[in-house]
PDB file of N, CA, C and O in Angstrom:
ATOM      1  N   UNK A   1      23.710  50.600 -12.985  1.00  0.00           N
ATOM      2  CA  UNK A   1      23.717  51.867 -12.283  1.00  0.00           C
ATOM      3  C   UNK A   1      22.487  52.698 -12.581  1.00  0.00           C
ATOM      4  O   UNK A   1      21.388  52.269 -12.932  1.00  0.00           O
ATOM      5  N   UNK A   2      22.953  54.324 -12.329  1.00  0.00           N
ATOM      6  CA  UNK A   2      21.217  54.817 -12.433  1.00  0.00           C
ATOM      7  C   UNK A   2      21.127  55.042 -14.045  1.00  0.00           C
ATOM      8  O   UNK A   2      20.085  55.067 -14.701  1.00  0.00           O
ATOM      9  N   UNK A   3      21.944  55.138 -14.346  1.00  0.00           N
ATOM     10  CA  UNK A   3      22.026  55.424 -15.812  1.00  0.00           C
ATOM     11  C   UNK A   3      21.154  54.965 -16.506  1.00  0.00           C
ATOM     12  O   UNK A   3      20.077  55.332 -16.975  1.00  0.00           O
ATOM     13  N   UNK A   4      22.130  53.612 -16.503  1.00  0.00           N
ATOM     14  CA  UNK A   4      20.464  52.525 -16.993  1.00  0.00           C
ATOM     15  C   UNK A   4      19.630  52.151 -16.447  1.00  0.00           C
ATOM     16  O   UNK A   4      19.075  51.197 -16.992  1.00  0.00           O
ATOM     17  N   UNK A   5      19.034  52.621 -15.108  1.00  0.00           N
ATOM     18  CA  UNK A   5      17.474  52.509 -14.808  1.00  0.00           C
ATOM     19  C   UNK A   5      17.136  53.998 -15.648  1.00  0.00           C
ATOM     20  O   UNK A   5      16.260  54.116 -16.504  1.00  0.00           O
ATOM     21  N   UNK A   6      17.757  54.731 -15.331  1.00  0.00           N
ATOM     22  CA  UNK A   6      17.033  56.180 -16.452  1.00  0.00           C
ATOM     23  C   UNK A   6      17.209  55.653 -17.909  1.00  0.00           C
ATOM     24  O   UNK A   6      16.416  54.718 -18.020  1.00  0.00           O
ATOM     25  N   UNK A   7      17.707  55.783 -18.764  1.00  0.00           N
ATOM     26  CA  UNK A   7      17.602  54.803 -20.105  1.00  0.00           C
ATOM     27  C   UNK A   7      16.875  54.058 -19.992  1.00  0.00           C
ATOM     28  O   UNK A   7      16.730  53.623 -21.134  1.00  0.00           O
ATOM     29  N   UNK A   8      16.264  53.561 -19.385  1.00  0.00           N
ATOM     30  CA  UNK A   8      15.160  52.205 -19.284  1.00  0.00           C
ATOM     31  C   UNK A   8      14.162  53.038 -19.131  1.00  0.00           C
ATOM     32  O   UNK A   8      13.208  52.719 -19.840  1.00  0.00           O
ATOM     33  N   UNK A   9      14.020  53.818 -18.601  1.00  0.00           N
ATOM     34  CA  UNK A   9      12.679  54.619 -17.667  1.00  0.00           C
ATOM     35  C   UNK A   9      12.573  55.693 -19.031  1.00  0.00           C
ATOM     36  O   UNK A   9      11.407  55.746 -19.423  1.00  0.00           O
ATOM     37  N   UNK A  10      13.441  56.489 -19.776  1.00  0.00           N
ATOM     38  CA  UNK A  10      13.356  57.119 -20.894  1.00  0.00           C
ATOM     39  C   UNK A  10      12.928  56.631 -21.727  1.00  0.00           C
ATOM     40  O   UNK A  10      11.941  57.098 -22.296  1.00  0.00           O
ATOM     41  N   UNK A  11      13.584  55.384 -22.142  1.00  0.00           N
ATOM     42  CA  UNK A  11      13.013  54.160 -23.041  1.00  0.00           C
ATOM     43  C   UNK A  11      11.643  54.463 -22.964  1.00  0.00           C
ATOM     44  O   UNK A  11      11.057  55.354 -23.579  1.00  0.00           O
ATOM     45  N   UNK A  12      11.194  53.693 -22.200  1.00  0.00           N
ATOM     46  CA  UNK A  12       9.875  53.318 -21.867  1.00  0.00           C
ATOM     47  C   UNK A  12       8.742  54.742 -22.037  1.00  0.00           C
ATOM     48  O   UNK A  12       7.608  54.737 -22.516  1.00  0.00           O
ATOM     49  N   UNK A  13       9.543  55.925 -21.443  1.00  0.00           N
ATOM     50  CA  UNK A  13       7.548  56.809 -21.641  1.00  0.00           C
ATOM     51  C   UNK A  13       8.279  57.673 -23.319  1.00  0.00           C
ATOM     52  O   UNK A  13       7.956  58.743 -23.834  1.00  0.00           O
ATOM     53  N   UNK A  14       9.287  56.677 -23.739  1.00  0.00           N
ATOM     54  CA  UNK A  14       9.275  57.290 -25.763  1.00  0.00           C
ATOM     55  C   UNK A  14       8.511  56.404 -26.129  1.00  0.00           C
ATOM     56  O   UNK A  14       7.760  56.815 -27.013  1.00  0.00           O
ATOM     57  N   UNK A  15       8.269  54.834 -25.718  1.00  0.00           N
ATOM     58  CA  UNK A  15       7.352  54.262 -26.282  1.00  0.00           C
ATOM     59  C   UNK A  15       6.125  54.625 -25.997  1.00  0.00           C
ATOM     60  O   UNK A  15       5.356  54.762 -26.948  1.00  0.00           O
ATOM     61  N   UNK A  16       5.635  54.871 -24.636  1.00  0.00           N
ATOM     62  CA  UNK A  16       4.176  55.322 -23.967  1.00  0.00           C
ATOM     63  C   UNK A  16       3.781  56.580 -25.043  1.00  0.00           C
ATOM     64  O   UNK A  16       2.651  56.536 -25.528  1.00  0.00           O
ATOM     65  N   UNK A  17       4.655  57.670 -25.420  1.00  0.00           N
ATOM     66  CA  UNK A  17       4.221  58.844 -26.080  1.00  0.00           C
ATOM     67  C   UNK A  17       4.511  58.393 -27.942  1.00  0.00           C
ATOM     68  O   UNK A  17       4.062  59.090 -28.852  1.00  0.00           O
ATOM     69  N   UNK A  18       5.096  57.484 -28.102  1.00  0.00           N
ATOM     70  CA  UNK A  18       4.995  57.529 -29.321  1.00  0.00           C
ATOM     71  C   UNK A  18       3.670  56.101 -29.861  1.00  0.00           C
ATOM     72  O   UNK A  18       3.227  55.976 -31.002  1.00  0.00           O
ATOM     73  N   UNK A  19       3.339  55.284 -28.745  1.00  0.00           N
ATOM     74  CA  UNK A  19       1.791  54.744 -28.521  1.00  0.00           C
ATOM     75  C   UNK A  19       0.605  55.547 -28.622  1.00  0.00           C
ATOM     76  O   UNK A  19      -0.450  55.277 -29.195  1.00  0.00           O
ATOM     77  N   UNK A  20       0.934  56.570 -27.982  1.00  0.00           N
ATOM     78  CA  UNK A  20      -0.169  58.008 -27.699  1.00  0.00           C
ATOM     79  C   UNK A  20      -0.065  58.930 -29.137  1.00  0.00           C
ATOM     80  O   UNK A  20      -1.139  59.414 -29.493  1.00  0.00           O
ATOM     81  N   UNK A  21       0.730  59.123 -29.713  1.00  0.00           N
ATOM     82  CA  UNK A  21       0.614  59.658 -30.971  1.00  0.00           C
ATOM     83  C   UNK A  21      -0.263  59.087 -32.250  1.00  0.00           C
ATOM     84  O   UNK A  21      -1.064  59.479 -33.099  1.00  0.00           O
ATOM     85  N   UNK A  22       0.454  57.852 -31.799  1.00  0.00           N
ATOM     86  CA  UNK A  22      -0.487  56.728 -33.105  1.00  0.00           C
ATOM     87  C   UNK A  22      -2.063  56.673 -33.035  1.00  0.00           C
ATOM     88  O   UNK A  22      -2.959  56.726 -33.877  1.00  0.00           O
ATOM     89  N   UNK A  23      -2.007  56.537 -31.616  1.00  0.00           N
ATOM     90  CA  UNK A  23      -3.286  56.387 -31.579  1.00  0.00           C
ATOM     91  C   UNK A  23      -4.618  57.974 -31.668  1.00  0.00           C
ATOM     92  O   UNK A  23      -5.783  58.162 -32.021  1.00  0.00           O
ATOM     93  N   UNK A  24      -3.751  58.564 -31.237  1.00  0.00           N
ATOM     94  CA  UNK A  24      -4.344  60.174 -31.572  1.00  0.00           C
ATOM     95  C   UNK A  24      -4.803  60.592 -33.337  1.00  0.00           C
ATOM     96  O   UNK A  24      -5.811  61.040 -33.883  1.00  0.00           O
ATOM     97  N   UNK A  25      -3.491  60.171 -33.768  1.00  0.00           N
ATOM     98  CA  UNK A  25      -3.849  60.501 -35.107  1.00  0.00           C
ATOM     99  C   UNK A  25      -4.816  59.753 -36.320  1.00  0.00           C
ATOM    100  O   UNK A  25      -5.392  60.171 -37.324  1.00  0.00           O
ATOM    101  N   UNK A  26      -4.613  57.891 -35.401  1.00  0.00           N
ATOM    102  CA  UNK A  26      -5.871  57.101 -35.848  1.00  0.00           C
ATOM    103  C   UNK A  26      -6.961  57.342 -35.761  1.00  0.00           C
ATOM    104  O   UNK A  26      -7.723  56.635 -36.421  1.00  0.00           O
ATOM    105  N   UNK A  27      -7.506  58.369 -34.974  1.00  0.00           N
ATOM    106  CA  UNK A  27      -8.786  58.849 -34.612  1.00  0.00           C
ATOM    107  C   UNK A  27      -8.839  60.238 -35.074  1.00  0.00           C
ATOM    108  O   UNK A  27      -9.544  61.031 -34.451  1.00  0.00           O
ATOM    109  N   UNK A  28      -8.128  60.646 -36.167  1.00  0.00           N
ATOM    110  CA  UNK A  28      -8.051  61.735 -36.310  1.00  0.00           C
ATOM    111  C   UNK A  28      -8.663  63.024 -35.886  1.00  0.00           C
ATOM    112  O   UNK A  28      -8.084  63.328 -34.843  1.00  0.00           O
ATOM    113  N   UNK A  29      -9.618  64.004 -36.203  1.00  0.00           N
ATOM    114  CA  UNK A  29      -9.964  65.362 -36.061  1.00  0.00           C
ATOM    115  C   UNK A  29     -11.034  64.440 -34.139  1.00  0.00           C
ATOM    116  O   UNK A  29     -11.263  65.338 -33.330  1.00  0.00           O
ATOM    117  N   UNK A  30     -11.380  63.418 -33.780  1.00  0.00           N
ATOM    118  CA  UNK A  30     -11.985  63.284 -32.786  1.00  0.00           C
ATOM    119  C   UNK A  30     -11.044  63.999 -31.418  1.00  0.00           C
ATOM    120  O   UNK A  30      -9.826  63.830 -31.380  1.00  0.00           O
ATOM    121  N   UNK A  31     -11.527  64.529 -30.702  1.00  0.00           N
ATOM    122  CA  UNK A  31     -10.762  64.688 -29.253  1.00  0.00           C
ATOM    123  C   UNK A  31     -10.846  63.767 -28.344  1.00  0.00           C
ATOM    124  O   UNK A  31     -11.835  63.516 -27.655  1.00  0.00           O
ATOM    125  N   UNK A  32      -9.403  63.041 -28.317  1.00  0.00           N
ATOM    126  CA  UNK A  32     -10.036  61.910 -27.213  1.00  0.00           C
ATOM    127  C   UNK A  32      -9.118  62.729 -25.569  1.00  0.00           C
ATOM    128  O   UNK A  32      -8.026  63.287 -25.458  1.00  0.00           O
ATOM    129  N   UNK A  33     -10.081  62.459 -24.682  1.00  0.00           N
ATOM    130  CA  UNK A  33      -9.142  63.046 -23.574  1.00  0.00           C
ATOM    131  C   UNK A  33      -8.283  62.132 -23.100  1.00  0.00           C
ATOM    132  O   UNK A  33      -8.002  61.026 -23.562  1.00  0.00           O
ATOM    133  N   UNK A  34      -7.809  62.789 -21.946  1.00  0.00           N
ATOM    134  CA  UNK A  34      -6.355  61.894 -21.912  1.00  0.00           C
ATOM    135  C   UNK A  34      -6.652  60.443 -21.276  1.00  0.00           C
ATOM    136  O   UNK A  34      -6.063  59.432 -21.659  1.00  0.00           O
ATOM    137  N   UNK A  35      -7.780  60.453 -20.111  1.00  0.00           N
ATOM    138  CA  UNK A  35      -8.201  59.336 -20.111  1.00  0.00           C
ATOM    139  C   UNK A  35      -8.215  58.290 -20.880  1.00  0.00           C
ATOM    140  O   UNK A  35      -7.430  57.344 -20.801  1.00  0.00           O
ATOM    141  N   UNK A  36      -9.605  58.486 -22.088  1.00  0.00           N
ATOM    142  CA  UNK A  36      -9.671  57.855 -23.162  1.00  0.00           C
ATOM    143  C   UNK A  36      -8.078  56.993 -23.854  1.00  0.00           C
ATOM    144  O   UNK A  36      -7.903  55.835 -24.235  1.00  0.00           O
ATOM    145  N   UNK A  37      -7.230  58.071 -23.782  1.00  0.00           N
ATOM    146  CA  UNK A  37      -6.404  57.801 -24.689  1.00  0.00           C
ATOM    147  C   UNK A  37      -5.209  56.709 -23.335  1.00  0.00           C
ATOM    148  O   UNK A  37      -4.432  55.932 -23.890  1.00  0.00           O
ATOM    149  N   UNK A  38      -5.171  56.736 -22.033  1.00  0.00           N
ATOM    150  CA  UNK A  38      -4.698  55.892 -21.466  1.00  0.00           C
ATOM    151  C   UNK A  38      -5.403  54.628 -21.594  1.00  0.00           C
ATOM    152  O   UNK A  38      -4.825  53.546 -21.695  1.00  0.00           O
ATOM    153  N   UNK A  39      -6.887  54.812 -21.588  1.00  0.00           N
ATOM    154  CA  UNK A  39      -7.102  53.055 -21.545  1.00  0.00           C
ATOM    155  C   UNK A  39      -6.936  52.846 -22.845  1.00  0.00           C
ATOM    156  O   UNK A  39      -6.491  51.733 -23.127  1.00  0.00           O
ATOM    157  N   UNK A  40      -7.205  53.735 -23.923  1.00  0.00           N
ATOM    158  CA  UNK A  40      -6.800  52.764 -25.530  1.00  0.00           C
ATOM    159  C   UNK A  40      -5.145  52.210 -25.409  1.00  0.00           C
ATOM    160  O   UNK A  40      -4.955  51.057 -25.797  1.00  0.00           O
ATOM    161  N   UNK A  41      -3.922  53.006 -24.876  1.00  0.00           N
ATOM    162  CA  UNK A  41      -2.902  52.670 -24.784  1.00  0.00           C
ATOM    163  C   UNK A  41      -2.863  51.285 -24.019  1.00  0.00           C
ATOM    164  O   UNK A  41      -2.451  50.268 -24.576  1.00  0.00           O
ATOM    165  N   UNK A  42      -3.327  51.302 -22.680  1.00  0.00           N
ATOM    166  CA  UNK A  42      -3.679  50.369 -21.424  1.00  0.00           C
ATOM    167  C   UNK A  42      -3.976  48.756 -22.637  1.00  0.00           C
ATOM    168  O   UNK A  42      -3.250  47.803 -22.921  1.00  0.00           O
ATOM    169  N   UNK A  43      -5.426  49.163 -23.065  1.00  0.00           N
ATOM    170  CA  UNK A  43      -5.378  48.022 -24.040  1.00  0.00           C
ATOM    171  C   UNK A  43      -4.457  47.786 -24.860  1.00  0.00           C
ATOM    172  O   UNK A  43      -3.833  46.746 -24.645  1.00  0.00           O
ATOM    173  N   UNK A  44      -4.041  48.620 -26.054  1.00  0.00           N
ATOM    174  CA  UNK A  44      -2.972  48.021 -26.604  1.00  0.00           C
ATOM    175  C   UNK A  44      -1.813  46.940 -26.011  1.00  0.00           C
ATOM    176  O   UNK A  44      -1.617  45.809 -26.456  1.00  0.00           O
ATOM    177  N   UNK A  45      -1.194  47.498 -25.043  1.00  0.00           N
ATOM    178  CA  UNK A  45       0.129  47.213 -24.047  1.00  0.00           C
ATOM    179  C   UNK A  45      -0.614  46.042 -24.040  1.00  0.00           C
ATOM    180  O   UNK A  45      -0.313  45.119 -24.797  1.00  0.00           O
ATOM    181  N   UNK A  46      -1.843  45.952 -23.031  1.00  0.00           N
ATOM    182  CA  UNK A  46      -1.745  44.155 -22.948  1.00  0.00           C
ATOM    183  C   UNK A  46      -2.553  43.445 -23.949  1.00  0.00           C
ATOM    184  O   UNK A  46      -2.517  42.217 -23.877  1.00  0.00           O
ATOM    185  N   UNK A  47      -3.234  43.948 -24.817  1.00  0.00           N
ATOM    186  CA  UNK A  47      -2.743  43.090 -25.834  1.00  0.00           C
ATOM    187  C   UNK A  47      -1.772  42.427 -26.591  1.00  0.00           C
ATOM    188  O   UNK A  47      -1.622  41.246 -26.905  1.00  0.00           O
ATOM    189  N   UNK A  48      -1.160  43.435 -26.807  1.00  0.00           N
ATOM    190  CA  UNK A  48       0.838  42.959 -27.179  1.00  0.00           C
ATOM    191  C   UNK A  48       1.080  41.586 -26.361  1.00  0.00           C
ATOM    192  O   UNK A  48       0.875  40.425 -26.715  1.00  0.00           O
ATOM    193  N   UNK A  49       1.663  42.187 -24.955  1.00  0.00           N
ATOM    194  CA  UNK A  49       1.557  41.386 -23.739  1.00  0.00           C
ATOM    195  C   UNK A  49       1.010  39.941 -23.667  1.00  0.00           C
ATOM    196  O   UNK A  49       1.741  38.978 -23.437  1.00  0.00           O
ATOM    197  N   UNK A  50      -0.599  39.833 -23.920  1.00  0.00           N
ATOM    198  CA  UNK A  50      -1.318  38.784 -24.046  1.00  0.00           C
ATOM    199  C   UNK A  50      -1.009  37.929 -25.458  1.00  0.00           C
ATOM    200  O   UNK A  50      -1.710  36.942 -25.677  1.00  0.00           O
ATOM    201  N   UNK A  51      -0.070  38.265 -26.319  1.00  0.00           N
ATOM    202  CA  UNK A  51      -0.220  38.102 -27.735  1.00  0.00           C
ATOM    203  C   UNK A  51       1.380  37.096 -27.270  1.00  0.00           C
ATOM    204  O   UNK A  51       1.629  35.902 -27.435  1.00  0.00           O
ATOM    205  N   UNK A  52       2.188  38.188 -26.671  1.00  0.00           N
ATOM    206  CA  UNK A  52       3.551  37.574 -26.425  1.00  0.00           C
ATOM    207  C   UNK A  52       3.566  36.449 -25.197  1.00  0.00           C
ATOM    208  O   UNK A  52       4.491  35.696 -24.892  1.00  0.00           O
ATOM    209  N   UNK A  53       2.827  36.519 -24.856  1.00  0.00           N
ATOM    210  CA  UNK A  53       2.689  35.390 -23.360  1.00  0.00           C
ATOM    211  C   UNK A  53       2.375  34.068 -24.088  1.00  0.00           C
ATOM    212  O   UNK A  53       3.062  33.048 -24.048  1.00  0.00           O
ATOM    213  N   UNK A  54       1.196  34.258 -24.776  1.00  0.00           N
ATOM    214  CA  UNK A  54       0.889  32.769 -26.186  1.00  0.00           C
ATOM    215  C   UNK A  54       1.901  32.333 -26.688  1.00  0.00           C
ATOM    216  O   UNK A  54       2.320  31.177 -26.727  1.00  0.00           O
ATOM    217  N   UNK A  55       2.497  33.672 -27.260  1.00  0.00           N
ATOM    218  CA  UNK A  55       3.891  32.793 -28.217  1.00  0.00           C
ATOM    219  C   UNK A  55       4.692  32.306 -27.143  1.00  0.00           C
ATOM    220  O   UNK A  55       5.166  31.267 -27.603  1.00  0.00           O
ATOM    221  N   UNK A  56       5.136  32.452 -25.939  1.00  0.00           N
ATOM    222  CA  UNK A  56       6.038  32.431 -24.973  1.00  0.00           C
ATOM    223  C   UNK A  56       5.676  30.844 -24.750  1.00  0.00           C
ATOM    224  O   UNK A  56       6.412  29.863 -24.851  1.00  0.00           O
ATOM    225  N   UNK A  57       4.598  30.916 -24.488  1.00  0.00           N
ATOM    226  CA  UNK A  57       3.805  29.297 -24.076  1.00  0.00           C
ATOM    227  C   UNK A  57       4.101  28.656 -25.075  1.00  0.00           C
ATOM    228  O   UNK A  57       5.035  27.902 -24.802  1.00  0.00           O
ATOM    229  N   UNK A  58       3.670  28.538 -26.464  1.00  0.00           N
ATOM    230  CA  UNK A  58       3.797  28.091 -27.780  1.00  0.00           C
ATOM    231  C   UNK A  58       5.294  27.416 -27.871  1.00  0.00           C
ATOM    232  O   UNK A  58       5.449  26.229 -28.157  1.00  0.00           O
ATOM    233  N   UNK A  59       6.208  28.180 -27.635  1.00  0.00           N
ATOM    234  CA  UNK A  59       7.576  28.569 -27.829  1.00  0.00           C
ATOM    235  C   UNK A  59       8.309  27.302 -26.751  1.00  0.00           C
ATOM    236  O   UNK A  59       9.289  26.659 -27.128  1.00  0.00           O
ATOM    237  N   UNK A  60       7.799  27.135 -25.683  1.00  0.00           N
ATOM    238  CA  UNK A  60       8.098  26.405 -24.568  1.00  0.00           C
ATOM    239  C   UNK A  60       7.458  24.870 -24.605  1.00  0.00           C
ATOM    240  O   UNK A  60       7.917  23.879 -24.038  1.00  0.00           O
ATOM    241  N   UNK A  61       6.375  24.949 -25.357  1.00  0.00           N
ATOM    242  CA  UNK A  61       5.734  23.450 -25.311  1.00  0.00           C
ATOM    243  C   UNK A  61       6.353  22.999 -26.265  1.00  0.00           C
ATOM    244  O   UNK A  61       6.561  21.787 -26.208  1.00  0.00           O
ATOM    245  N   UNK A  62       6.923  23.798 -27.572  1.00  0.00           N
ATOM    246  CA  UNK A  62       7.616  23.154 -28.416  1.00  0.00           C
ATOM    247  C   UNK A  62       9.154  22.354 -28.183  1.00  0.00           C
ATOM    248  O   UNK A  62       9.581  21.298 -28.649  1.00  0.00           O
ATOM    249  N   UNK A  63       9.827  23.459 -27.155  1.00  0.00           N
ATOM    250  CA  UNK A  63      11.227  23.230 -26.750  1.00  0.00           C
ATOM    251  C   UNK A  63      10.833  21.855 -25.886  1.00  0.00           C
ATOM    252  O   UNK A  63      11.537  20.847 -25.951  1.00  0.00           O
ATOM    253  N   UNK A  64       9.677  21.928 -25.107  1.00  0.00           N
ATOM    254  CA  UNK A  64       9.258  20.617 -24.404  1.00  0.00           C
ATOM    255  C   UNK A  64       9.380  19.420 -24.970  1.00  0.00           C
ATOM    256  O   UNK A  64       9.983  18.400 -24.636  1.00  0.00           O
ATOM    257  N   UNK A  65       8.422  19.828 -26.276  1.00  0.00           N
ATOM    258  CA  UNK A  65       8.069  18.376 -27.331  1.00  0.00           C
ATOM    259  C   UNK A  65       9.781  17.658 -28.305  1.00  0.00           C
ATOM    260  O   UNK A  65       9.982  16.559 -28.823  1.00  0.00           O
ATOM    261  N   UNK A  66      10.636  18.832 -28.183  1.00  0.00           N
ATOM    262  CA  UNK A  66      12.005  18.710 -28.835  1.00  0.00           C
ATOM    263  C   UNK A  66      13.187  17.900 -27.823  1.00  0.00           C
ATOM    264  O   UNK A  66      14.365  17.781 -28.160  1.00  0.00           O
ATOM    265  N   UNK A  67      12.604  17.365 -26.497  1.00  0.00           N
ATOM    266  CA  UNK A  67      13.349  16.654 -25.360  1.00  0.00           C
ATOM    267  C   UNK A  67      13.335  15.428 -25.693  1.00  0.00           C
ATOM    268  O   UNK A  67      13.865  14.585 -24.969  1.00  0.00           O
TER     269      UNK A  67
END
């Protein structure tokens, strides 16, 4: 229901703003504008992403090699 597309959608910009915090305070006294601070997020996300897609592959050639 909508519930949980809102819980999902809440979910999601607590992670986007608590991504944006980390990374604000890693750069401490610098001002990054908000730009800046979307593509550092932008990268992070698919890095993760690109990190979990490997293991995903990894994960699958193994279940392959276990037939």
């Amino acid at each position: 229901g909508r519930t949980g597309v809102t819980g999902e959608i809440n979910h999601l910009v607590e992670t986007l703003k608590a991504k944006i915090d980390t990374i604000q305070k890693a750069h401490g006294d610098a001002k990054l504008s908000k730009t800046q601070l979307a593509i550092l997020v932008a990268l992070q996300i698919t890095d993760e992403l690109e990190k979990l897609r490997i293991d995903h592959e990894n994960l699958e050639k193994l279940l392959q090699a276990a037939k």
